Amino acid sequence: MTTMDTITEEIAHFIGLFHTNVEDARLRDSYQDFSLDTPEQFIPTSAVIRSNFEAPFDLLGFDPGVVYRAPASFTPIWHPHFVGRFDHPPIPTMEIKTYHGRHEMPQYEYPFYASGKSFTWEIQPPGSVANFIVQVASLSDNDSFGVGGHGLTFDPTPVDNGELLQTAKDVLADAPIGDLEMPKSSDDLIQIIETVASQLEALAAESDGPTEAFFHQSTTIEGIYVNGVLVDEAPKLEDHHSFSEDEDEADDAAAAGDEADAEDDAQPSNVHVYADGSVEVEASVELIGGNNTVVNDAVLKNIWTGATVTAVVGNHFEINAVIQVNVIQNTDAITSAISGWTNDGAPDEIFNIATFQRVDPLEGGNAPANAGGGYPASWAVTEIHGDLLIANWLEQYIFMSDNDIGILSSSGGTTRVIAGDNTSVNQVSIYELSQAYDLILIGGNLYDANIIHQTNILFDNDVVGAVTGFGTTGEGTISSGGNLLWNQAHIYNIGGADRFSTLPSAYLDAANDFAAGGRDISQGILTDPAFAGTGGLRVLYISGDLLNIQYISQTNIVGDSDQIALALNALNPHADATWSISTGGNALVNNAAIADLDSLGVTYVGGEQYSQETLFQSGLISSSPEWAAHDPDALVNEAVAFLDDSMLEADPTELGFGVPVDPDGQYQDDGLQHVLG
């Protein structure tokens, strides 16, 4: 049989509908002559439609026409340590069995079942869940430009990012927990959790403790820490950085009800409109060489499974850790020729913010009410044969290079160069919700880990030098700082810190019975006060280990080292021009939050119970003495050369001749930014 494509199928449906309508019209024409009592031979032939039905085509069914092609894999080349780290461990397969207890159910709980009748009660087991996500963003915006009719070329040695990448490699390698390799199996996950705990214990055992950092380790940590200080309220990012400054200013103006002032503010300050309609544009030069924004954002909510009672035959191993490191190198060399300019002096801001929060479902108003009292008389058991894995492994990396080279002078009009103002964002949001049980019985061990590792590294070493003879009489402003490095982490645990007790013998006997194939629940378990008011027990039995790990690693690496030369216009100096130079203002932001369900009640442990919570916060300001020791004017003049003198002889007002500038300065090499002059 011949197949039919979707377009032909639609046409066939249309034609079929058309024929149906035609037949209906014919029947209406013949209706007056039609009678049930009329012999068939006297019925007008126009009322009888005879046709041969054929269906030569086999319809393909609905096809939305959406073509999907998996994207090509991307391996970052800018950091060799990141290569080959994208394989994730296989999600373990498991054998799932369900067993049912046949008992008389309390009539008040299940009125449908009369007393004395048996029933089959089925519950579903949770499956393993594993997410291994790597997000990498890499941007190179190394601009070269020349504007303003200076008649010069500026060709310094480009800034090498080798030192930046080497610093990043050293910082990641020297972190308290190192740069963790993505696990390949459940055994690797267990080894990672135990290794991290050992590394953090070793750091706490050092006699002098970590230098230039805040380190706090305890069985439990509660509260908000900002740069090593316990505070009542965490700072807000919007108070230190705006992602849409223009919109915020417009909103403020509208809220004040001063629309006229808002329009004036929107008008450039160097444009004057007079009463006679004439317009005068003051000479101005503006450079935005920084203002780059990079953001890693991850929110992970793991509410996959939990129980009122969790019974672990083996060991219970729990760690919560936040590692935050900020590194900045901002050594600028600024010419003395602009010492009369206004320097905003905006400082660099460094924030490490960590919140440890825990809620106990059994405390206060969180405790569940016991409905009607009494204890369960029935149970249903579902089994996972092997390990139950709940793993979320997130790695986010951003690398940005914005090392600009430019020479500026005033053209007598408005000149605005945007060589920065880049934005790069990685974002992940995961919400996992499965099933809760009354009892989770684990034949092996329970491993629970929440780890957030955040790193920001910024190199903002700028050179702003002046060509010989440069000078201004107009207003000038320069800003080479005002960078923001922001790490914020929040670990929220559901489960009381003091919920642990020794495993009662009844639970141990039940675990041994389950391991041998039995499914009996003794009165010692059914009469546990935690089950009071429960009509029937929902039991999840895991013969192996329960592995619960939530790991977020966020790294921002930005190089924004600009080399700017200031010159005068070759034909008309325009010394009274207004200048504005900005080479800083970068924002590196890491934000991560983990909400993890540990327990809805009590936890019994048959082996050892280990709990560790650790906070490490470090803010390092690196220096580059060799950079600061250079004379910016000397560096600039060594890299400046005159263009052909014949270019200066042309009449600048003659049609076809413009201001002599570096030809390469007429466009941006990256094709993403622009120059207006």
PDB file of C-alpha atoms in Angstrom, residues 412-528:
ATOM      1  CA  GLY A 412      34.393  67.640  17.552  1.00  0.00           C
ATOM      2  CA  GLY A 413      31.072  65.779  17.857  1.00  0.00           C
ATOM      3  CA  THR A 414      29.775  62.932  19.954  1.00  0.00           C
ATOM      4  CA  THR A 415      32.041  59.906  20.083  1.00  0.00           C
ATOM      5  CA  ARG A 416      30.908  56.842  22.002  1.00  0.00           C
ATOM      6  CA  VAL A 417      32.802  53.558  22.007  1.00  0.00           C
ATOM      7  CA  ILE A 418      31.293  50.448  23.594  1.00  0.00           C
ATOM      8  CA  ALA A 419      34.040  47.859  23.705  1.00  0.00           C
ATOM      9  CA  GLY A 420      32.644  45.894  26.663  1.00  0.00           C
ATOM     10  CA  ASP A 421      29.151  45.573  28.119  1.00  0.00           C
ATOM     11  CA  ASN A 422      29.026  41.820  27.422  1.00  0.00           C
ATOM     12  CA  THR A 423      26.702  39.435  29.258  1.00  0.00           C
ATOM     13  CA  SER A 424      27.012  35.674  29.680  1.00  0.00           C
ATOM     14  CA  VAL A 425      24.629  33.528  31.733  1.00  0.00           C
ATOM     15  CA  ASN A 426      24.368  29.863  32.749  1.00  0.00           C
ATOM     16  CA  GLN A 427      21.124  28.847  34.428  1.00  0.00           C
ATOM     17  CA  VAL A 428      19.774  25.549  35.780  1.00  0.00           C
ATOM     18  CA  SER A 429      16.609  24.922  37.784  1.00  0.00           C
ATOM     19  CA  ILE A 430      15.625  21.399  38.868  1.00  0.00           C
ATOM     20  CA  TYR A 431      12.665  20.378  40.981  1.00  0.00           C
ATOM     21  CA  GLU A 432      12.378  16.683  41.853  1.00  0.00           C
ATOM     22  CA  LEU A 433       9.286  15.353  43.578  1.00  0.00           C
ATOM     23  CA  SER A 434       8.460  11.668  43.962  1.00  0.00           C
ATOM     24  CA  GLN A 435       6.788   9.712  46.790  1.00  0.00           C
ATOM     25  CA  ALA A 436       6.861   9.717  50.571  1.00  0.00           C
ATOM     26  CA  TYR A 437       6.561   6.626  52.782  1.00  0.00           C
ATOM     27  CA  ASP A 438       5.860   5.831  56.380  1.00  0.00           C
ATOM     28  CA  LEU A 439       8.976   3.687  56.697  1.00  0.00           C
ATOM     29  CA  ILE A 440      12.139   3.446  54.614  1.00  0.00           C
ATOM     30  CA  LEU A 441      14.238   0.446  55.629  1.00  0.00           C
ATOM     31  CA  ILE A 442      17.794   0.436  54.252  1.00  0.00           C
ATOM     32  CA  GLY A 443      19.802  -2.773  54.398  1.00  0.00           C
ATOM     33  CA  GLY A 444      23.092  -1.012  53.623  1.00  0.00           C
ATOM     34  CA  ASN A 445      24.356   2.498  54.315  1.00  0.00           C
ATOM     35  CA  LEU A 446      22.938   5.971  53.747  1.00  0.00           C
ATOM     36  CA  TYR A 447      25.160   8.660  52.202  1.00  0.00           C
ATOM     37  CA  ASP A 448      23.834  12.206  52.098  1.00  0.00           C
ATOM     38  CA  ALA A 449      25.891  15.131  50.745  1.00  0.00           C
ATOM     39  CA  ASN A 450      25.099  18.719  49.737  1.00  0.00           C
ATOM     40  CA  ILE A 451      28.112  20.582  48.345  1.00  0.00           C
ATOM     41  CA  ILE A 452      28.313  24.047  46.786  1.00  0.00           C
ATOM     42  CA  HIS A 453      31.656  25.205  45.370  1.00  0.00           C
ATOM     43  CA  GLN A 454      31.820  28.769  43.992  1.00  0.00           C
ATOM     44  CA  THR A 455      34.791  30.591  42.455  1.00  0.00           C
ATOM     45  CA  ASN A 456      35.180  34.045  40.885  1.00  0.00           C
ATOM     46  CA  ILE A 457      38.456  35.186  39.306  1.00  0.00           C
ATOM     47  CA  LEU A 458      38.839  38.643  37.735  1.00  0.00           C
ATOM     48  CA  PHE A 459      41.882  40.307  36.141  1.00  0.00           C
ATOM     49  CA  ASP A 460      41.200  44.013  35.511  1.00  0.00           C
ATOM     50  CA  ASN A 461      44.675  45.485  34.946  1.00  0.00           C
ATOM     51  CA  ASP A 462      44.189  48.609  32.821  1.00  0.00           C
ATOM     52  CA  VAL A 463      46.636  50.997  31.180  1.00  0.00           C
ATOM     53  CA  VAL A 464      45.372  54.477  30.323  1.00  0.00           C
ATOM     54  CA  GLY A 465      48.221  56.542  28.875  1.00  0.00           C
ATOM     55  CA  ALA A 466      48.517  59.833  27.011  1.00  0.00           C
ATOM     56  CA  VAL A 467      50.324  60.656  23.790  1.00  0.00           C
ATOM     57  CA  THR A 468      52.897  63.426  24.098  1.00  0.00           C
ATOM     58  CA  GLY A 469      51.156  66.815  24.090  1.00  0.00           C
ATOM     59  CA  PHE A 470      47.794  65.522  25.225  1.00  0.00           C
ATOM     60  CA  GLY A 471      45.820  67.837  27.489  1.00  0.00           C
ATOM     61  CA  THR A 472      42.241  68.876  28.110  1.00  0.00           C
ATOM     62  CA  THR A 473      40.467  71.934  29.464  1.00  0.00           C
ATOM     63  CA  GLY A 474      36.975  70.437  29.538  1.00  0.00           C
ATOM     64  CA  GLU A 475      35.469  68.178  32.124  1.00  0.00           C
ATOM     65  CA  GLY A 476      36.694  64.603  32.379  1.00  0.00           C
ATOM     66  CA  THR A 477      35.820  61.546  34.456  1.00  0.00           C
ATOM     67  CA  ILE A 478      37.550  58.197  34.760  1.00  0.00           C
ATOM     68  CA  SER A 479      36.464  54.985  36.456  1.00  0.00           C
ATOM     69  CA  SER A 480      38.728  51.958  36.563  1.00  0.00           C
ATOM     70  CA  GLY A 481      37.232  50.119  39.574  1.00  0.00           C
ATOM     71  CA  GLY A 482      33.731  49.389  40.803  1.00  0.00           C
ATOM     72  CA  ASN A 483      33.923  45.652  40.107  1.00  0.00           C
ATOM     73  CA  LEU A 484      31.613  43.244  41.931  1.00  0.00           C
ATOM     74  CA  LEU A 485      32.494  39.658  42.866  1.00  0.00           C
ATOM     75  CA  TRP A 486      29.458  37.921  44.357  1.00  0.00           C
ATOM     76  CA  ASN A 487      29.151  34.364  45.691  1.00  0.00           C
ATOM     77  CA  GLN A 488      25.863  33.420  47.336  1.00  0.00           C
ATOM     78  CA  ALA A 489      24.938  29.908  48.497  1.00  0.00           C
ATOM     79  CA  HIS A 490      21.974  28.512  50.418  1.00  0.00           C
ATOM     80  CA  ILE A 491      21.663  24.967  51.785  1.00  0.00           C
ATOM     81  CA  TYR A 492      18.213  24.162  53.156  1.00  0.00           C
ATOM     82  CA  ASN A 493      17.765  20.775  54.845  1.00  0.00           C
ATOM     83  CA  ILE A 494      14.436  19.208  55.794  1.00  0.00           C
ATOM     84  CA  GLY A 495      15.054  17.011  58.815  1.00  0.00           C
ATOM     85  CA  GLY A 496      16.027  17.773  62.389  1.00  0.00           C
ATOM     86  CA  ALA A 497      19.693  17.723  63.362  1.00  0.00           C
ATOM     87  CA  ASP A 498      18.862  15.697  66.497  1.00  0.00           C
ATOM     88  CA  ARG A 499      16.559  13.192  64.850  1.00  0.00           C
ATOM     89  CA  PHE A 500      19.009  10.266  65.189  1.00  0.00           C
ATOM     90  CA  SER A 501      18.566   7.294  67.535  1.00  0.00           C
ATOM     91  CA  THR A 502      19.986   3.799  67.861  1.00  0.00           C
ATOM     92  CA  LEU A 503      18.301   1.222  65.648  1.00  0.00           C
ATOM     93  CA  PRO A 504      15.758  -0.771  67.735  1.00  0.00           C
ATOM     94  CA  SER A 505      16.002  -4.552  67.620  1.00  0.00           C
ATOM     95  CA  ALA A 506      12.566  -4.825  65.978  1.00  0.00           C
ATOM     96  CA  TYR A 507      13.804  -2.904  62.939  1.00  0.00           C
ATOM     97  CA  LEU A 508      16.987  -4.941  62.747  1.00  0.00           C
ATOM     98  CA  ASP A 509      14.945  -8.168  62.867  1.00  0.00           C
ATOM     99  CA  ALA A 510      12.684  -6.836  60.104  1.00  0.00           C
ATOM    100  CA  ALA A 511      15.694  -5.972  57.945  1.00  0.00           C
ATOM    101  CA  ASN A 512      17.146  -9.464  58.414  1.00  0.00           C
ATOM    102  CA  ASP A 513      13.760 -10.984  57.619  1.00  0.00           C
ATOM    103  CA  PHE A 514      13.421  -8.857  54.477  1.00  0.00           C
ATOM    104  CA  ALA A 515      16.921  -9.827  53.358  1.00  0.00           C
ATOM    105  CA  ALA A 516      15.943 -13.503  53.732  1.00  0.00           C
ATOM    106  CA  GLY A 517      12.811 -13.042  51.644  1.00  0.00           C
ATOM    107  CA  GLY A 518      10.228 -12.548  54.365  1.00  0.00           C
ATOM    108  CA  ARG A 519       7.920  -9.579  54.613  1.00  0.00           C
ATOM    109  CA  ASP A 520       6.580  -9.646  58.158  1.00  0.00           C
ATOM    110  CA  ILE A 521       6.283  -6.504  60.268  1.00  0.00           C
ATOM    111  CA  SER A 522       6.432  -7.146  64.007  1.00  0.00           C
ATOM    112  CA  GLN A 523       4.381  -5.434  66.690  1.00  0.00           C
ATOM    113  CA  GLY A 524       7.544  -3.699  67.825  1.00  0.00           C
ATOM    114  CA  ILE A 525       7.446  -1.650  64.618  1.00  0.00           C
ATOM    115  CA  LEU A 526       3.690  -1.278  64.319  1.00  0.00           C
ATOM    116  CA  THR A 527       3.505   0.187  67.821  1.00  0.00           C
ATOM    117  CA  ASP A 528       6.271   2.730  67.238  1.00  0.00           C
TER     118      ASP A 528
END
